[in-house]
Amino acid sequence: MVLIERSKCCGCGACYNVCPYKCISMYVDSEGFSYPMIDKNRCIDCGLCEKICPVLHPVQIAEKPVVFAAINNNVAIRERSSSGGIFTLLAERTIKKGGVVFGASFDENWRVVHQYTETMEGVARFQGSKYVQSDMGTSFQDAKHFLDQGREVLFSGTPCQIAGLKNYLRKSYSNLFTVDLVCHGTPSPDVWRKYLLETICKRLNLKNIKNLNIGDHISNICFRSKENGWKNYHVRFEYKNGEVESLPFYRNPYMSVFLSNLSLRQCCYSCPAKLYQIQSDITLADFWGVNEICPEIDDDKGCGVIFVNDKEKLELLDSLDCKLKRLSLDSIVKYNSSILNSVKEPINRSFFFFVYRMKGFYIAYQAVTSHSPLMRIIRKIYIYL
């Protein structure tokens, strides 16, 4: 038995975390996304899962956020960050107060998982974009544990994950500080895993991916390397044999599939957590268009945008070691439509996953990007059928 229809579920895991009898499990579908499944034989019909589902209970916010361009004054931190290095400043503030920071990090096999840390060394794992839907695990339960102890908690995630956390908690906490990001959409964790496995096989000239351990071969991954500048960011892989592969984002096959919206979760095409449904205190984003709007602060090392959704948090910005410049919301939206609008579902999405399930990532990638007359005919036949 499912809680809501598959195309609407954002996979935040709030229902899984709140179930008092543990009768909800998260199953992975054929596209690699997690969905809640209810064991009706154990369910007592308490209704908690329905009460806290952020999709079933969306929030509408009328006020516009206050918007700032923001740049961390520490250039070294900014160079390691995806844009302006603001998250690190927020995390540092929490750690200094004896608090706990939650964020998305890579595990030893380069899966993206939500974890918490109480040190700045741990915060470093949360730096940088990770274009994969993170496994939330029991992070909502862990956050509640620290909040009930009276410790300050900084919880970062996608807008739908923050909405899931807020609904799961079912009450306000003065010691909770939430940060989300302007989200293009959440790609499949399984597509990411298969891409890594097949990439390693191609490098090692292996026949199949069976028994291959990703962590044995890759030492570091950076989705947003600034080695050639912030605007022309590269996807950088460092291998344990010392080799390095770095490609512009538009030439990397995984990023090409992601930015073409082919590997996104179904609900991302009608996202329930865009600007006026956002429940976080602060939203962070890249300042795309900075060279047009504020060329005087553009050094191509990264510039962020801060959306202050909770006006009570405005005073907090004064304590951050960063440059701030007030902006209008309209000027930012002009260059980053994901702030307000969901991406459109591409006509070839189902074809991509059809080939992916049979033949893997690279053949599916070639099938949707090939300009050969034969492949164009095959795509049209598939869509027609």
Short mmCIF file of C-alpha atoms in Angstrom, two decimals:
data_model
loop_
_atom_site.label_atom_id
_atom_site.label_comp_id
_atom_site.label_asym_id
_atom_site.label_seq_id
_atom_site.Cartn_x
_atom_site.Cartn_y
_atom_site.Cartn_z
CA MET A 1 0.00 0.00 0.00
CA VAL A 2 1.36 3.43 -0.96
CA LEU A 3 0.80 6.76 0.81
CA ILE A 4 0.43 9.05 -2.22
CA GLU A 5 0.71 8.48 -5.94
CA ARG A 6 4.23 7.94 -7.18
CA SER A 7 4.42 11.00 -9.46
CA LYS A 8 3.82 13.37 -6.50
CA CYS A 9 6.05 11.83 -3.81
CA CYS A 10 9.27 13.79 -3.19
CA GLY A 11 10.93 10.96 -1.21
CA CYS A 12 11.74 13.12 1.83
CA GLY A 13 11.22 10.15 4.18
CA ALA A 14 9.19 12.08 6.78
CA CYS A 15 6.54 9.35 6.83
CA TYR A 16 9.20 6.65 7.25
CA ASN A 17 10.74 8.53 10.17
CA VAL A 18 7.47 9.30 11.98
CA CYS A 19 5.76 5.90 11.84
CA PRO A 20 5.52 4.67 15.48
CA TYR A 21 5.27 0.99 14.50
CA LYS A 22 7.92 1.03 11.75
CA CYS A 23 5.46 -0.31 9.21
CA ILE A 24 6.70 2.06 6.47
CA SER A 25 9.74 1.09 4.45
CA MET A 26 11.43 2.96 1.61
CA TYR A 27 11.59 0.81 -1.52
CA VAL A 28 13.65 1.66 -4.59
CA ASP A 29 11.82 1.60 -7.92
CA SER A 30 13.18 0.68 -11.36
CA GLU A 31 14.41 4.26 -11.90
CA GLY A 32 16.43 4.21 -8.67
CA PHE A 33 14.23 6.52 -6.55
CA SER A 34 12.99 5.72 -3.03
CA TYR A 35 9.27 5.64 -2.24
CA PRO A 36 7.40 4.79 0.97
CA MET A 37 5.57 1.48 1.11
CA ILE A 38 3.12 0.74 3.95
CA ASP A 39 2.76 -2.77 5.37
CA LYS A 40 -1.04 -2.78 5.81
CA ASN A 41 -0.86 -5.87 8.02
CA ARG A 42 1.09 -3.91 10.65
CA CYS A 43 -0.47 -0.46 10.12
CA ILE A 44 -2.77 0.70 12.95
CA ASP A 45 -4.27 3.58 10.92
CA CYS A 46 -2.93 6.27 13.27
CA GLY A 47 -2.76 8.66 10.31
CA LEU A 48 0.56 10.24 11.31
CA CYS A 49 2.12 9.60 7.90
CA GLU A 50 -0.68 11.49 6.18
CA LYS A 51 -0.63 14.33 8.69
CA ILE A 52 3.05 15.09 8.20
CA CYS A 53 3.37 14.55 4.42
CA PRO A 54 4.57 17.88 2.93
CA VAL A 55 2.95 17.05 -0.42
CA LEU A 56 -0.46 16.44 1.13
CA HIS A 57 -0.12 19.59 3.28
CA PRO A 58 1.64 22.28 1.22
CA VAL A 59 2.36 25.69 2.73
CA GLN A 60 1.59 28.94 0.93
CA ILE A 61 3.70 31.98 1.89
CA ALA A 62 2.66 35.43 0.73
CA GLU A 63 5.73 37.50 1.65
CA LYS A 64 8.61 38.00 -0.71
CA PRO A 65 12.06 37.13 0.66
CA VAL A 66 14.74 39.75 1.22
CA VAL A 67 17.51 39.11 -1.31
CA PHE A 68 21.28 39.75 -1.12
CA ALA A 69 24.31 38.98 -3.23
CA ALA A 70 26.87 37.38 -0.91
CA ILE A 71 30.58 36.55 -1.07
CA ASN A 72 32.62 34.91 1.68
CA ASN A 73 35.63 37.10 2.47
CA ASN A 74 37.79 33.98 2.82
CA VAL A 75 38.87 33.29 -0.77
CA ALA A 76 40.18 29.79 0.04
CA ILE A 77 36.76 28.70 1.36
CA ARG A 78 35.01 30.29 -1.59
CA GLU A 79 37.21 28.39 -4.04
CA ARG A 80 36.23 25.09 -2.39
CA SER A 81 32.54 25.99 -2.44
CA SER A 82 30.06 25.82 -5.31
CA SER A 83 29.31 29.54 -5.35
CA GLY A 84 29.89 32.19 -2.68
CA GLY A 85 30.88 30.03 0.32
CA ILE A 86 28.00 31.25 2.50
CA PHE A 87 26.91 27.86 3.84
CA THR A 88 30.30 27.42 5.52
CA LEU A 89 29.82 30.71 7.40
CA LEU A 90 26.38 29.64 8.62
CA ALA A 91 27.73 26.25 9.69
CA GLU A 92 30.70 27.83 11.49
CA ARG A 93 28.31 30.04 13.48
CA THR A 94 26.36 26.95 14.62
CA ILE A 95 29.48 24.92 15.50
CA LYS A 96 30.90 27.79 17.59
CA LYS A 97 27.68 27.79 19.63
CA GLY A 98 28.07 24.07 20.36
CA GLY A 99 25.47 23.12 17.78
CA VAL A 100 25.05 20.38 15.19
CA VAL A 101 25.07 20.76 11.40
CA PHE A 102 23.21 18.43 9.00
CA GLY A 103 24.00 18.23 5.31
CA ALA A 104 24.58 16.00 2.29
CA SER A 105 27.95 14.28 1.92
CA PHE A 106 29.56 11.45 -0.01
CA ASP A 107 30.10 8.16 1.81
CA GLU A 108 33.04 5.81 1.21
CA ASN A 109 31.43 4.48 -1.99
CA TRP A 110 30.42 7.93 -3.27
CA ARG A 111 26.74 7.56 -2.44
CA VAL A 112 25.13 10.85 -1.34
CA VAL A 113 23.78 10.57 2.19
CA HIS A 114 22.49 12.99 4.81
CA GLN A 115 24.70 13.11 7.91
CA TYR A 116 25.44 15.40 10.84
CA THR A 117 28.63 16.80 12.30
CA GLU A 118 29.74 18.73 15.37
CA THR A 119 33.08 19.93 13.92
CA MET A 120 34.26 22.21 11.15
CA GLU A 121 36.27 19.30 9.73
CA GLY A 122 32.97 17.51 9.27
CA VAL A 123 31.35 20.57 7.69
CA ALA A 124 33.95 20.36 4.90
CA ARG A 125 32.21 17.16 3.70
CA PHE A 126 29.01 19.15 3.13
CA GLN A 127 30.70 21.80 0.99
CA GLY A 128 30.03 21.74 -2.74
CA SER A 129 27.02 20.73 -4.81
CA LYS A 130 26.06 17.08 -5.11
CA TYR A 131 23.72 16.51 -8.02
CA VAL A 132 22.11 13.37 -6.62
CA GLN A 133 19.10 12.89 -4.35
CA SER A 134 20.51 12.20 -0.89
CA ASP A 135 19.49 9.28 1.29
CA MET A 136 17.87 10.91 4.36
CA GLY A 137 18.09 7.81 6.56
CA THR A 138 17.13 8.73 10.13
CA SER A 139 18.38 12.33 9.93
CA PHE A 140 14.97 13.75 10.93
CA GLN A 141 14.98 11.61 14.07
CA ASP A 142 18.58 12.60 14.81
CA ALA A 143 17.76 16.29 14.40
CA LYS A 144 14.80 16.01 16.78
CA HIS A 145 17.03 14.30 19.35
CA PHE A 146 19.48 17.23 19.36
CA LEU A 147 16.70 19.82 19.33
CA ASP A 148 15.03 18.23 22.35
CA GLN A 149 18.39 18.40 24.13
CA GLY A 150 18.31 22.17 23.61
CA ARG A 151 21.22 22.27 21.17
CA GLU A 152 21.15 24.50 18.10
CA VAL A 153 20.66 22.57 14.87
CA LEU A 154 21.47 23.84 11.37
CA PHE A 155 19.69 21.56 8.90
CA SER A 156 20.46 21.98 5.20
CA GLY A 157 18.80 20.22 2.30
CA THR A 158 16.54 20.65 -0.71
CA PRO A 159 13.30 22.62 -0.22
CA CYS A 160 11.20 19.43 -0.13
CA GLN A 161 13.53 17.88 2.47
CA ILE A 162 13.20 20.96 4.70
CA ALA A 163 9.40 20.82 4.30
CA GLY A 164 9.51 17.15 5.30
CA LEU A 165 11.59 17.97 8.40
CA LYS A 166 9.28 20.79 9.50
CA ASN A 167 6.19 18.61 9.10
CA TYR A 168 7.87 15.68 10.85
CA LEU A 169 8.73 17.80 13.91
CA ARG A 170 5.09 19.00 14.21
CA LYS A 171 6.09 22.02 16.31
CA SER A 172 8.39 25.03 16.13
CA TYR A 173 11.85 24.97 17.69
CA SER A 174 13.62 28.24 18.42
CA ASN A 175 16.94 26.37 18.24
CA LEU A 176 16.32 25.07 14.69
CA PHE A 177 17.85 26.94 11.75
CA THR A 178 17.02 25.65 8.26
CA VAL A 179 18.82 26.32 4.99
CA ASP A 180 17.81 25.06 1.56
CA LEU A 181 18.95 25.75 -1.98
CA VAL A 182 17.41 26.71 -5.28
CA CYS A 183 16.89 23.25 -6.73
CA HIS A 184 16.94 22.32 -10.42
CA GLY A 185 15.65 18.84 -9.54
CA THR A 186 16.85 15.66 -7.84
CA PRO A 187 18.55 13.03 -10.07
CA SER A 188 18.32 9.30 -9.51
CA PRO A 189 20.88 7.81 -7.07
CA ASP A 190 20.92 4.62 -9.15
CA VAL A 191 21.75 6.52 -12.34
CA TRP A 192 24.65 8.12 -10.45
CA ARG A 193 25.87 4.74 -9.18
CA LYS A 194 25.67 3.10 -12.62
CA TYR A 195 27.43 6.05 -14.21
CA LEU A 196 30.33 5.71 -11.75
CA LEU A 197 30.57 1.93 -12.18
CA GLU A 198 30.50 2.10 -15.98
CA THR A 199 33.01 4.97 -16.02
CA ILE A 200 35.45 2.92 -13.94
CA CYS A 201 34.92 -0.11 -16.20
CA LYS A 202 35.66 1.97 -19.29
CA ARG A 203 38.89 3.24 -17.74
CA LEU A 204 39.99 -0.22 -16.65
CA ASN A 205 38.72 -1.90 -19.82
CA LEU A 206 36.62 -4.36 -17.82
CA LYS A 207 33.74 -6.40 -19.27
CA ASN A 208 31.15 -5.91 -16.51
CA ILE A 209 30.54 -4.03 -13.28
CA LYS A 210 29.83 -7.06 -11.09
CA ASN A 211 31.72 -7.01 -7.77
CA LEU A 212 33.31 -3.65 -8.62
CA ASN A 213 33.72 -1.41 -5.56
CA ILE A 214 33.61 2.28 -6.46
CA GLY A 215 35.48 3.35 -3.32
CA ASP A 216 38.50 1.26 -4.32
CA HIS A 217 39.11 3.41 -7.40
CA ILE A 218 37.99 7.01 -6.81
CA SER A 219 39.67 9.28 -4.26
CA ASN A 220 37.76 12.53 -4.88
CA ILE A 221 34.83 13.92 -6.88
CA CYS A 222 34.00 17.58 -7.38
CA PHE A 223 30.88 18.52 -9.34
CA ARG A 224 31.79 22.19 -9.42
CA SER A 225 35.55 22.55 -9.77
CA LYS A 226 36.55 26.18 -10.35
CA GLU A 227 39.91 25.35 -11.95
CA ASN A 228 38.71 27.07 -15.14
CA GLY A 229 36.53 29.64 -13.39
CA TRP A 230 33.18 29.55 -11.64
CA LYS A 231 30.99 30.10 -14.70
CA ASN A 232 32.79 27.45 -16.75
CA TYR A 233 32.90 24.94 -13.91
CA HIS A 234 34.32 21.46 -14.48
CA VAL A 235 33.35 18.03 -13.17
CA ARG A 236 36.58 16.68 -11.68
CA PHE A 237 37.40 13.05 -10.82
CA GLU A 238 40.57 12.07 -8.99
CA TYR A 239 41.50 8.39 -9.08
CA LYS A 240 43.54 6.43 -6.56
CA ASN A 241 46.15 5.59 -9.21
CA GLY A 242 46.92 9.33 -9.44
CA GLU A 243 45.03 10.03 -12.67
CA VAL A 244 42.73 13.05 -12.93
CA GLU A 245 39.81 13.58 -15.30
CA SER A 246 38.28 17.05 -15.57
CA LEU A 247 35.65 18.03 -18.13
CA PRO A 248 33.51 21.15 -18.59
CA PHE A 249 30.06 20.44 -17.15
CA TYR A 250 28.43 20.50 -20.62
CA ARG A 251 30.77 17.72 -21.84
CA ASN A 252 30.31 15.42 -18.86
CA PRO A 253 27.71 12.72 -19.75
CA TYR A 254 26.17 12.58 -16.26
CA MET A 255 25.74 16.36 -16.08
CA SER A 256 24.39 16.41 -19.63
CA VAL A 257 21.65 13.95 -18.63
CA PHE A 258 20.94 15.89 -15.41
CA LEU A 259 20.76 19.33 -17.06
CA SER A 260 18.55 17.89 -19.80
CA ASN A 261 16.12 16.89 -16.99
CA LEU A 262 16.19 13.24 -18.07
CA SER A 263 17.24 11.67 -14.76
CA LEU A 264 15.05 13.70 -12.40
CA ARG A 265 12.44 12.42 -9.98
CA GLN A 266 8.90 12.52 -11.37
CA CYS A 267 7.66 15.11 -8.83
CA CYS A 268 10.37 17.58 -9.89
CA TYR A 269 8.36 18.43 -13.00
CA SER A 270 5.65 19.86 -10.74
CA CYS A 271 7.74 20.72 -7.68
CA PRO A 272 5.67 21.31 -4.52
CA ALA A 273 8.38 23.46 -2.89
CA LYS A 274 9.20 26.43 -5.10
CA LEU A 275 9.65 30.00 -3.84
CA TYR A 276 6.29 30.70 -2.25
CA GLN A 277 6.05 27.22 -0.72
CA ILE A 278 9.55 27.25 0.79
CA GLN A 279 9.64 26.66 4.55
CA SER A 280 13.34 27.28 5.24
CA ASP A 281 14.74 30.29 7.10
CA ILE A 282 17.28 30.99 4.34
CA THR A 283 17.64 29.84 0.74
CA LEU A 284 21.03 29.83 -1.00
CA ALA A 285 21.66 29.98 -4.75
CA ASP A 286 24.26 30.77 -7.39
CA PHE A 287 24.22 34.37 -8.54
CA TRP A 288 23.93 33.61 -12.23
CA GLY A 289 23.84 36.91 -14.09
CA VAL A 290 26.19 38.63 -11.66
CA ASN A 291 28.33 39.78 -14.60
CA GLU A 292 25.29 41.68 -15.93
CA ILE A 293 23.72 42.88 -12.67
CA CYS A 294 26.75 43.54 -10.46
CA PRO A 295 29.88 43.30 -12.65
CA GLU A 296 31.90 45.19 -10.02
CA ILE A 297 31.81 42.16 -7.66
CA ASP A 298 32.28 39.46 -10.32
CA ASP A 299 35.75 37.91 -10.13
CA ASP A 300 34.62 34.52 -11.53
CA LYS A 301 35.51 32.80 -8.25
CA GLY A 302 31.88 32.37 -7.24
CA CYS A 303 29.10 34.58 -5.96
CA GLY A 304 26.04 33.47 -4.05
CA VAL A 305 22.55 34.77 -3.43
CA ILE A 306 20.88 34.69 -0.01
CA PHE A 307 17.08 34.69 0.17
CA VAL A 308 16.04 35.55 3.73
CA ASN A 309 12.61 33.92 3.99
CA ASP A 310 12.22 34.56 7.74
CA LYS A 311 12.68 38.28 8.37
CA GLU A 312 13.76 37.56 11.97
CA LYS A 313 16.96 36.06 10.53
CA LEU A 314 18.06 39.33 8.90
CA GLU A 315 20.11 40.29 11.96
CA LEU A 316 22.10 37.08 11.58
CA LEU A 317 23.67 38.32 8.34
CA ASP A 318 25.48 41.10 10.23
CA SER A 319 27.54 38.47 12.07
CA LEU A 320 28.80 36.76 8.90
CA ASP A 321 32.25 37.54 7.49
CA CYS A 322 31.03 38.27 3.97
CA LYS A 323 30.28 41.04 1.49
CA LEU A 324 26.54 41.69 1.05
CA LYS A 325 24.63 43.70 -1.52
CA ARG A 326 20.84 44.11 -1.50
CA LEU A 327 19.12 42.98 -4.72
CA SER A 328 15.63 42.82 -6.16
CA LEU A 329 13.99 39.41 -6.49
CA ASP A 330 13.02 40.08 -10.12
CA SER A 331 16.62 40.70 -11.17
CA ILE A 332 17.69 37.32 -9.79
CA VAL A 333 14.76 35.36 -11.23
CA LYS A 334 15.61 36.66 -14.70
CA TYR A 335 18.81 34.55 -14.74
CA ASN A 336 17.68 31.64 -12.53
CA SER A 337 14.15 30.53 -13.43
CA SER A 338 14.40 27.49 -11.11
CA ILE A 339 13.67 29.86 -8.22
CA LEU A 340 10.03 30.08 -9.32
CA ASN A 341 9.42 27.41 -11.92
CA SER A 342 9.69 23.64 -12.17
CA VAL A 343 11.65 22.22 -15.07
CA LYS A 344 9.70 20.64 -17.93
CA GLU A 345 9.62 16.88 -18.36
CA PRO A 346 11.53 16.05 -21.57
CA ILE A 347 9.74 14.00 -24.19
CA ASN A 348 12.57 11.43 -24.15
CA ARG A 349 12.59 10.81 -20.37
CA SER A 350 10.74 7.50 -20.45
CA PHE A 351 12.84 6.41 -23.44
CA PHE A 352 16.03 7.18 -21.49
CA PHE A 353 14.95 5.02 -18.54
CA PHE A 354 13.67 2.28 -20.87
CA VAL A 355 17.12 1.93 -22.46
CA TYR A 356 18.87 2.52 -19.11
CA ARG A 357 17.10 -0.43 -17.46
CA MET A 358 18.14 -2.74 -20.30
CA LYS A 359 21.57 -1.48 -21.30
CA GLY A 360 22.90 0.84 -18.60
CA PHE A 361 23.87 4.50 -18.41
CA TYR A 362 26.20 5.13 -21.34
CA ILE A 363 24.07 3.39 -23.97
CA ALA A 364 20.99 5.22 -22.66
CA TYR A 365 22.92 8.50 -22.83
CA GLN A 366 23.94 7.80 -26.42
CA ALA A 367 20.38 6.76 -27.32
CA VAL A 368 18.89 10.10 -26.26
CA THR A 369 21.72 12.31 -27.59
CA SER A 370 22.51 10.60 -30.92
CA HIS A 371 21.61 12.60 -34.04
CA SER A 372 21.73 9.59 -36.37
CA PRO A 373 18.61 9.18 -38.55
CA LEU A 374 18.09 5.61 -37.30
CA MET A 375 18.14 6.61 -33.61
CA ARG A 376 15.81 9.52 -34.28
CA ILE A 377 13.33 7.11 -35.88
CA ILE A 378 13.63 4.69 -32.94
CA ARG A 379 12.93 7.50 -30.44
CA LYS A 380 9.89 8.64 -32.39
CA ILE A 381 8.53 5.10 -32.62
CA TYR A 382 8.98 4.60 -28.88
CA ILE A 383 7.22 7.87 -28.06
CA TYR A 384 4.38 7.05 -30.49
CA LEU A 385 3.88 3.60 -28.99
#
